[in-house]
PDB file of C-alpha atoms and ligand atoms in Angstrom:
ATOM      1  CA  MET A   1     -10.789  -9.123-190.432  1.00 46.00           C
ATOM      2  CA  SER A   2      -9.275 -10.390-187.227  1.00 50.00           C
ATOM      3  CA  ASP A   3      -7.999 -13.612-188.821  1.00 64.00           C
ATOM      4  CA  TYR A   4      -6.119 -11.764-191.542  1.00 68.00           C
ATOM      5  CA  LEU A   5      -2.511 -12.862-191.779  1.00 72.00           C
ATOM      6  CA  PRO A   6      -0.591 -10.470-194.023  1.00 73.00           C
ATOM      7  CA  LEU A   7       1.980 -11.965-196.333  1.00 82.00           C
ATOM      8  CA  ASN A   8       5.545 -10.809-196.346  1.00 88.00           C
ATOM      9  CA  PRO A   9       6.700  -9.085-199.524  1.00 91.00           C
ATOM     10  CA  PHE A  10       8.010 -11.563-202.075  1.00 92.00           C
ATOM     11  CA  VAL A  11       9.370 -11.711-205.601  1.00 94.00           C
ATOM     12  CA  MET A  12       8.816 -14.405-208.189  1.00 94.00           C
ATOM     13  CA  GLY A  13       9.661 -14.951-211.847  1.00 97.00           C
ATOM     14  CA  PHE A  14       7.528 -15.377-214.969  1.00 97.00           C
ATOM     15  CA  ASP A  15       9.325 -15.852-218.262  1.00 97.00           C
ATOM     16  CA  LEU A  16       8.424 -13.102-220.760  1.00 95.00           C
ATOM     17  CA  LYS A  17       8.299 -15.517-223.697  1.00 95.00           C
ATOM     18  CA  THR A  18       6.861 -18.731-222.232  1.00 97.00           C
ATOM     19  CA  GLY A  19       5.044 -17.222-219.249  1.00 97.00           C
ATOM     20  CA  LEU A  20       6.254 -20.123-217.114  1.00 98.00           C
ATOM     21  CA  SER A  21       7.556 -19.783-213.571  1.00 97.00           C
ATOM     22  CA  GLU A  22      10.300 -21.838-211.984  1.00 96.00           C
ATOM     23  CA  ASP A  23       9.071 -20.848-208.523  1.00 94.00           C
ATOM     24  CA  THR A  24       5.722 -22.632-208.371  1.00 95.00           C
ATOM     25  CA  GLN A  25       3.499 -25.174-210.136  1.00 96.00           C
ATOM     26  CA  SER A  26       0.875 -24.184-212.703  1.00 97.00           C
ATOM     27  CA  THR A  27      -2.670 -25.499-213.051  1.00 97.00           C
ATOM     28  CA  LYS A  28      -2.955 -27.361-216.360  1.00 98.00           C
ATOM     29  CA  ARG A  29      -6.050 -27.804-218.514  1.00 98.00           C
ATOM     30  CA  SER A  30      -5.845 -30.443-221.191  1.00 98.00           C
ATOM     31  CA  LEU A  31      -8.468 -30.835-223.901  1.00 98.00           C
ATOM     32  CA  SER A  32     -10.312 -33.659-222.080  1.00 98.00           C
ATOM     33  CA  LYS A  33     -11.218 -31.176-219.322  1.00 97.00           C
ATOM     34  CA  MET A  34     -13.150 -28.996-221.798  1.00 96.00           C
ATOM     35  CA  SER A  35     -15.917 -31.362-222.817  1.00 95.00           C
ATOM     36  CA  GLY A  36     -18.754 -29.633-224.687  1.00 93.00           C
ATOM     37  CA  MET A  37     -17.029 -26.253-224.843  1.00 94.00           C
ATOM     38  CA  TYR A  38     -15.934 -26.401-228.499  1.00 96.00           C
ATOM     39  CA  HIS A  39     -18.670 -26.280-231.099  1.00 96.00           C
ATOM     40  CA  ASP A  40     -17.369 -29.177-233.232  1.00 97.00           C
ATOM     41  CA  ASP A  41     -17.980 -32.299-231.097  1.00 97.00           C
ATOM     42  CA  GLU A  42     -16.724 -34.632-233.863  1.00 98.00           C
ATOM     43  CA  ALA A  43     -13.389 -32.810-234.150  1.00 98.00           C
ATOM     44  CA  TYR A  44     -13.094 -32.774-230.343  1.00 98.00           C
ATOM     45  CA  LYS A  45     -13.621 -36.548-230.110  1.00 98.00           C
ATOM     46  CA  LYS A  46     -11.217 -37.249-232.959  1.00 98.00           C
ATOM     47  CA  ILE A  47      -8.321 -35.417-231.275  1.00 98.00           C
ATOM     48  CA  LEU A  48      -8.938 -37.172-227.955  1.00 98.00           C
ATOM     49  CA  GLU A  49      -8.879 -40.606-229.617  1.00 98.00           C
ATOM     50  CA  LYS A  50      -5.207 -39.944-230.384  1.00 98.00           C
ATOM     51  CA  GLU A  51      -3.976 -37.606-227.620  1.00 98.00           C
ATOM     52  CA  ASP A  52      -4.995 -35.243-224.857  1.00 98.00           C
ATOM     53  CA  PRO A  53      -3.098 -32.021-225.673  1.00 98.00           C
ATOM     54  CA  LEU A  54      -2.418 -29.309-223.138  1.00 98.00           C
ATOM     55  CA  VAL A  55      -4.641 -26.356-224.124  1.00 98.00           C
ATOM     56  CA  TYR A  56      -3.681 -23.876-221.416  1.00 98.00           C
ATOM     57  CA  GLU A  57      -2.088 -23.451-218.020  1.00 98.00           C
ATOM     58  CA  PHE A  58      -2.109 -20.694-215.435  1.00 98.00           C
ATOM     59  CA  TYR A  59      -0.834 -19.854-211.986  1.00 97.00           C
ATOM     60  CA  GLU A  60      -2.994 -19.701-208.867  1.00 91.00           C
ATOM     61  CA  LEU A  61      -0.778 -18.301-206.153  1.00 91.00           C
ATOM     62  CA  LYS A  62      -1.467 -19.040-202.511  1.00 88.00           C
ATOM     63  CA  ILE A  63      -2.412 -15.511-201.603  1.00 89.00           C
ATOM     64  CA  PRO A  64      -5.137 -14.882-198.991  1.00 87.00           C
ATOM     65  CA  ASN A  65      -8.598 -14.359-200.508  1.00 88.00           C
ATOM     66  CA  TYR A  66      -9.261 -10.953-199.019  1.00 91.00           C
ATOM     67  CA  ALA A  67     -10.462  -7.829-200.781  1.00 93.00           C
ATOM     68  CA  SER A  68      -7.302  -6.120-199.585  1.00 92.00           C
ATOM     69  CA  ASP A  69      -5.073  -8.627-201.410  1.00 93.00           C
ATOM     70  CA  LEU A  70      -4.313  -8.953-205.111  1.00 95.00           C
ATOM     71  CA  LEU A  71      -4.065 -12.249-206.926  1.00 96.00           C
ATOM     72  CA  PHE A  72      -1.768 -12.341-209.937  1.00 97.00           C
ATOM     73  CA  GLY A  73       0.006 -14.695-212.303  1.00 97.00           C
ATOM     74  CA  THR A  74       0.385 -15.647-215.927  1.00 98.00           C
ATOM     75  CA  SER A  75      -1.965 -17.528-218.207  1.00 98.00           C
ATOM     76  CA  ILE A  76      -0.572 -19.414-221.205  1.00 98.00           C
ATOM     77  CA  THR A  77      -2.923 -20.527-223.981  1.00 98.00           C
ATOM     78  CA  TYR A  78      -1.195 -22.757-226.524  1.00 98.00           C
ATOM     79  CA  PRO A  79      -1.691 -22.514-230.302  1.00 98.00           C
ATOM     80  CA  GLY A  80      -4.020 -25.072-231.854  1.00 98.00           C
ATOM     81  CA  LYS A  81      -7.558 -25.664-233.042  1.00 98.00           C
ATOM     82  CA  VAL A  82     -10.482 -28.011-232.523  1.00 98.00           C
ATOM     83  CA  GLY A  83     -11.976 -28.131-236.018  1.00 98.00           C
ATOM     84  CA  ASN A  84     -11.869 -24.455-237.003  1.00 98.00           C
ATOM     85  CA  GLU A  85     -12.137 -23.146-233.421  1.00 98.00           C
ATOM     86  CA  TYR A  86      -8.986 -21.783-231.818  1.00 98.00           C
ATOM     87  CA  TYR A  87      -7.675 -23.118-228.511  1.00 98.00           C
ATOM     88  CA  MET A  88      -9.080 -21.058-225.665  1.00 98.00           C
ATOM     89  CA  THR A  89      -9.503 -20.986-221.913  1.00 98.00           C
ATOM     90  CA  LYS A  90     -12.795 -22.047-220.302  1.00 97.00           C
ATOM     91  CA  GLY A  91     -13.533 -18.451-219.390  1.00 97.00           C
ATOM     92  CA  HIS A  92     -15.262 -17.292-216.237  1.00 97.00           C
ATOM     93  CA  PHE A  93     -17.222 -14.651-214.417  1.00 97.00           C
ATOM     94  CA  HIS A  94     -15.915 -13.611-211.022  1.00 98.00           C
ATOM     95  CA  GLU A  95     -17.989 -14.937-208.113  1.00 97.00           C
ATOM     96  CA  VAL A  96     -17.957 -11.401-206.782  1.00 97.00           C
ATOM     97  CA  LEU A  97     -19.343 -10.054-210.052  1.00 97.00           C
ATOM     98  CA  GLU A  98     -18.441  -6.432-209.272  1.00 97.00           C
ATOM     99  CA  THR A  99     -14.680  -6.988-209.497  1.00 98.00           C
ATOM    100  CA  ALA A 100     -12.384  -6.031-212.371  1.00 98.00           C
ATOM    101  CA  GLU A 101      -9.163  -7.500-213.733  1.00 98.00           C
ATOM    102  CA  VAL A 102      -6.195  -6.325-215.789  1.00 98.00           C
ATOM    103  CA  TYR A 103      -4.453  -8.473-218.402  1.00 98.00           C
ATOM    104  CA  TYR A 104      -1.126  -7.471-219.895  1.00 98.00           C
ATOM    105  CA  THR A 105      -0.003  -9.479-222.925  1.00 98.00           C
ATOM    106  CA  LEU A 106       3.638 -10.566-222.748  1.00 98.00           C
ATOM    107  CA  SER A 107       3.822 -12.715-225.867  1.00 98.00           C
ATOM    108  CA  GLY A 108       1.695 -14.060-228.706  1.00 98.00           C
ATOM    109  CA  GLU A 109      -1.574 -12.830-230.114  1.00 97.00           C
ATOM    110  CA  GLY A 110      -5.249 -13.524-229.907  1.00 98.00           C
ATOM    111  CA  PHE A 111      -8.434 -12.193-228.383  1.00 98.00           C
ATOM    112  CA  MET A 112     -10.187 -11.768-225.079  1.00 98.00           C
ATOM    113  CA  LEU A 113     -13.836 -12.634-225.580  1.00 98.00           C
ATOM    114  CA  LEU A 114     -15.974 -10.805-223.043  1.00 98.00           C
ATOM    115  CA  GLU A 115     -19.649 -10.829-222.166  1.00 97.00           C
ATOM    116  CA  THR A 116     -21.985  -9.599-219.448  1.00 97.00           C
ATOM    117  CA  PRO A 117     -24.910 -11.458-217.850  1.00 95.00           C
ATOM    118  CA  GLU A 118     -27.165  -9.001-219.689  1.00 94.00           C
ATOM    119  CA  GLY A 119     -25.886 -10.157-223.091  1.00 93.00           C
ATOM    120  CA  GLU A 120     -23.439  -7.462-224.178  1.00 97.00           C
ATOM    121  CA  TRP A 121     -20.311  -8.942-225.745  1.00 97.00           C
ATOM    122  CA  LYS A 122     -16.934  -7.788-227.037  1.00 98.00           C
ATOM    123  CA  ALA A 123     -13.849  -9.354-228.622  1.00 98.00           C
ATOM    124  CA  GLU A 124     -10.753  -7.340-227.730  1.00 98.00           C
ATOM    125  CA  PRO A 125      -7.436  -8.052-229.473  1.00 98.00           C
ATOM    126  CA  LEU A 126      -4.498  -9.207-227.349  1.00 98.00           C
ATOM    127  CA  SER A 127      -0.942  -8.526-228.484  1.00 98.00           C
ATOM    128  CA  ALA A 128       2.422  -8.141-226.773  1.00 98.00           C
ATOM    129  CA  GLY A 129       2.831  -4.841-224.952  1.00 98.00           C
ATOM    130  CA  LYS A 130      -0.901  -4.084-224.703  1.00 98.00           C
ATOM    131  CA  ALA A 131      -2.924  -4.007-221.488  1.00 98.00           C
ATOM    132  CA  LEU A 132      -6.591  -4.925-221.367  1.00 98.00           C
ATOM    133  CA  TYR A 133      -8.977  -3.687-218.684  1.00 98.00           C
ATOM    134  CA  VAL A 134     -11.776  -6.120-217.870  1.00 98.00           C
ATOM    135  CA  PRO A 135     -14.440  -4.102-216.062  1.00 98.00           C
ATOM    136  CA  PRO A 136     -16.600  -5.572-213.292  1.00 98.00           C
ATOM    137  CA  ARG A 137     -19.392  -7.938-214.555  1.00 98.00           C
ATOM    138  CA  TRP A 138     -17.608  -9.036-217.753  1.00 98.00           C
ATOM    139  CA  ALA A 139     -16.819 -12.743-218.198  1.00 98.00           C
ATOM    140  CA  HIS A 140     -13.467 -13.243-219.917  1.00 98.00           C
ATOM    141  CA  ARG A 141     -11.906 -15.977-222.068  1.00 98.00           C
ATOM    142  CA  SER A 142      -8.484 -15.918-223.778  1.00 98.00           C
ATOM    143  CA  ILE A 143      -8.340 -17.227-227.351  1.00 98.00           C
ATOM    144  CA  ASN A 144      -5.091 -17.940-229.183  1.00 98.00           C
ATOM    145  CA  SER A 145      -5.475 -17.125-232.899  1.00 98.00           C
ATOM    146  CA  GLY A 146      -1.709 -17.079-233.477  1.00 98.00           C
ATOM    147  CA  SER A 147       0.988 -19.693-233.981  1.00 97.00           C
ATOM    148  CA  THR A 148       2.913 -19.192-230.715  1.00 98.00           C
ATOM    149  CA  PRO A 149       1.768 -19.391-227.061  1.00 98.00           C
ATOM    150  CA  LEU A 150      -0.469 -16.507-225.975  1.00 98.00           C
ATOM    151  CA  VAL A 151       1.005 -15.328-222.677  1.00 98.00           C
ATOM    152  CA  THR A 152      -0.736 -12.812-220.429  1.00 98.00           C
ATOM    153  CA  PHE A 153      -0.070 -11.500-216.948  1.00 98.00           C
ATOM    154  CA  PHE A 154      -3.211 -10.846-214.895  1.00 98.00           C
ATOM    155  CA  THR A 155      -4.117  -9.317-211.560  1.00 98.00           C
ATOM    156  CA  PHE A 156      -7.450  -9.009-209.734  1.00 98.00           C
ATOM    157  CA  ARG A 157      -8.928  -8.511-206.274  1.00 97.00           C
ATOM    158  CA  GLY A 158      -8.129 -11.264-203.796  1.00 95.00           C
ATOM    159  CA  ASP A 159     -11.721 -12.139-202.900  1.00 96.00           C
ATOM    160  CA  ALA A 160     -13.113 -12.128-206.483  1.00 97.00           C
ATOM    161  CA  GLY A 161     -13.268 -15.915-206.907  1.00 96.00           C
ATOM    162  CA  HIS A 162     -14.051 -17.818-210.123  1.00 95.00           C
ATOM    163  CA  ASP A 163     -17.436 -18.809-211.469  1.00 95.00           C
ATOM    164  CA  TYR A 164     -16.692 -21.344-214.232  1.00 93.00           C
ATOM    165  CA  GLY A 165     -20.072 -23.074-213.980  1.00 92.00           C
ATOM    166  CA  THR A 166     -22.159 -20.431-215.756  1.00 90.00           C
ATOM    167  CA  ILE A 167     -19.977 -20.643-218.881  1.00 91.00           C
ATOM    168  CA  GLU A 168     -19.715 -24.446-218.678  1.00 90.00           C
ATOM    169  CA  GLN A 169     -23.519 -24.716-218.695  1.00 90.00           C
ATOM    170  CA  LYS A 170     -24.533 -21.916-221.042  1.00 89.00           C
ATOM    171  CA  GLY A 171     -21.440 -21.352-223.159  1.00 91.00           C
ATOM    172  CA  TYR A 172     -20.513 -17.996-224.644  1.00 94.00           C
ATOM    173  CA  ARG A 173     -22.866 -16.216-227.038  1.00 95.00           C
ATOM    174  CA  LYS A 174     -20.052 -15.871-229.567  1.00 97.00           C
ATOM    175  CA  LEU A 175     -17.122 -17.997-230.720  1.00 97.00           C
ATOM    176  CA  ILE A 176     -13.951 -17.118-232.589  1.00 98.00           C
ATOM    177  CA  VAL A 177     -13.045 -19.493-235.395  1.00 98.00           C
ATOM    178  CA  GLU A 178     -10.635 -19.479-238.315  1.00 98.00           C
ATOM    179  CA  GLY A 179     -12.591 -18.252-241.345  1.00 97.00           C
ATOM    180  CA  SER A 180     -12.229 -19.645-244.864  1.00 96.00           C
ATOM    181  CA  ASP A 181      -9.706 -16.846-245.588  1.00 97.00           C
ATOM    182  CA  GLY A 182      -7.531 -18.079-242.703  1.00 96.00           C
ATOM    183  CA  LYS A 183      -8.393 -15.048-240.560  1.00 97.00           C
ATOM    184  CA  PRO A 184     -10.221 -14.982-237.224  1.00 98.00           C
ATOM    185  CA  GLU A 185     -13.988 -14.708-237.537  1.00 98.00           C
ATOM    186  CA  ILE A 186     -16.597 -14.117-234.838  1.00 98.00           C
ATOM    187  CA  ILE A 187     -19.663 -16.350-235.131  1.00 97.00           C
ATOM    188  CA  ASP A 188     -22.756 -17.104-233.050  1.00 96.00           C
ATOM    189  CA  ASN A 189     -22.279 -20.099-230.764  1.00 95.00           C
ATOM    190  CA  PRO A 190     -24.687 -22.768-232.048  1.00 92.00           C
ATOM    191  CA  LYS A 191     -24.602 -24.372-228.566  1.00 90.00           C
ATOM    192  CA  TRP A 192     -25.436 -21.247-226.625  1.00 88.00           C
ATOM    193  CA  SER A 193     -28.535 -21.536-224.460  1.00 80.00           C
ATOM    194  CA  GLU A 194     -30.373 -18.842-222.488  1.00 71.00           C
TER     195      GLU A 194
HETATM  196 NI1   NI B   1     -10.837 -13.411-213.982  1.00 78.32          NI
END
């Protein structure tokens, strides 16, 4: 890698409670950017007629995209629902499928919904002080089933890249909604297509 320009060491801040950084700008995803991703289209439309709430934000640091680098930052998924479906991130595979990621929850509670291209799936709980290992090949989506922001710190290989398109087109096989007892419930995604 002759064009590799190593970064100098640096330090930056992420608030333990809010996940926000004063040192750089976050990428923000409001509800209007998640068309078709929630199962209740009526509820989705109804919210957007009145407002376009911020669903999540995360940091994409300007670190070189080499396998020898590590990308890192926080992801903040806000509390809320579309119909009975909790606010969530779009979720993604890595473009380089054989790359892993670690998520450490700083604040809040919820789930990481994971699935492989072969159709295995898992819903792992996220809570403050717990680390989650996302192995290579597993798509991952954060879901906030609590009443405060779900804040995670993540790190993954610099060249991994993001494949959002597969999830945008096919959806996840499973969804996490609030059940009639007020507790999180995993259901089949009625919109999922092979
Ligand atoms: Ni990732």
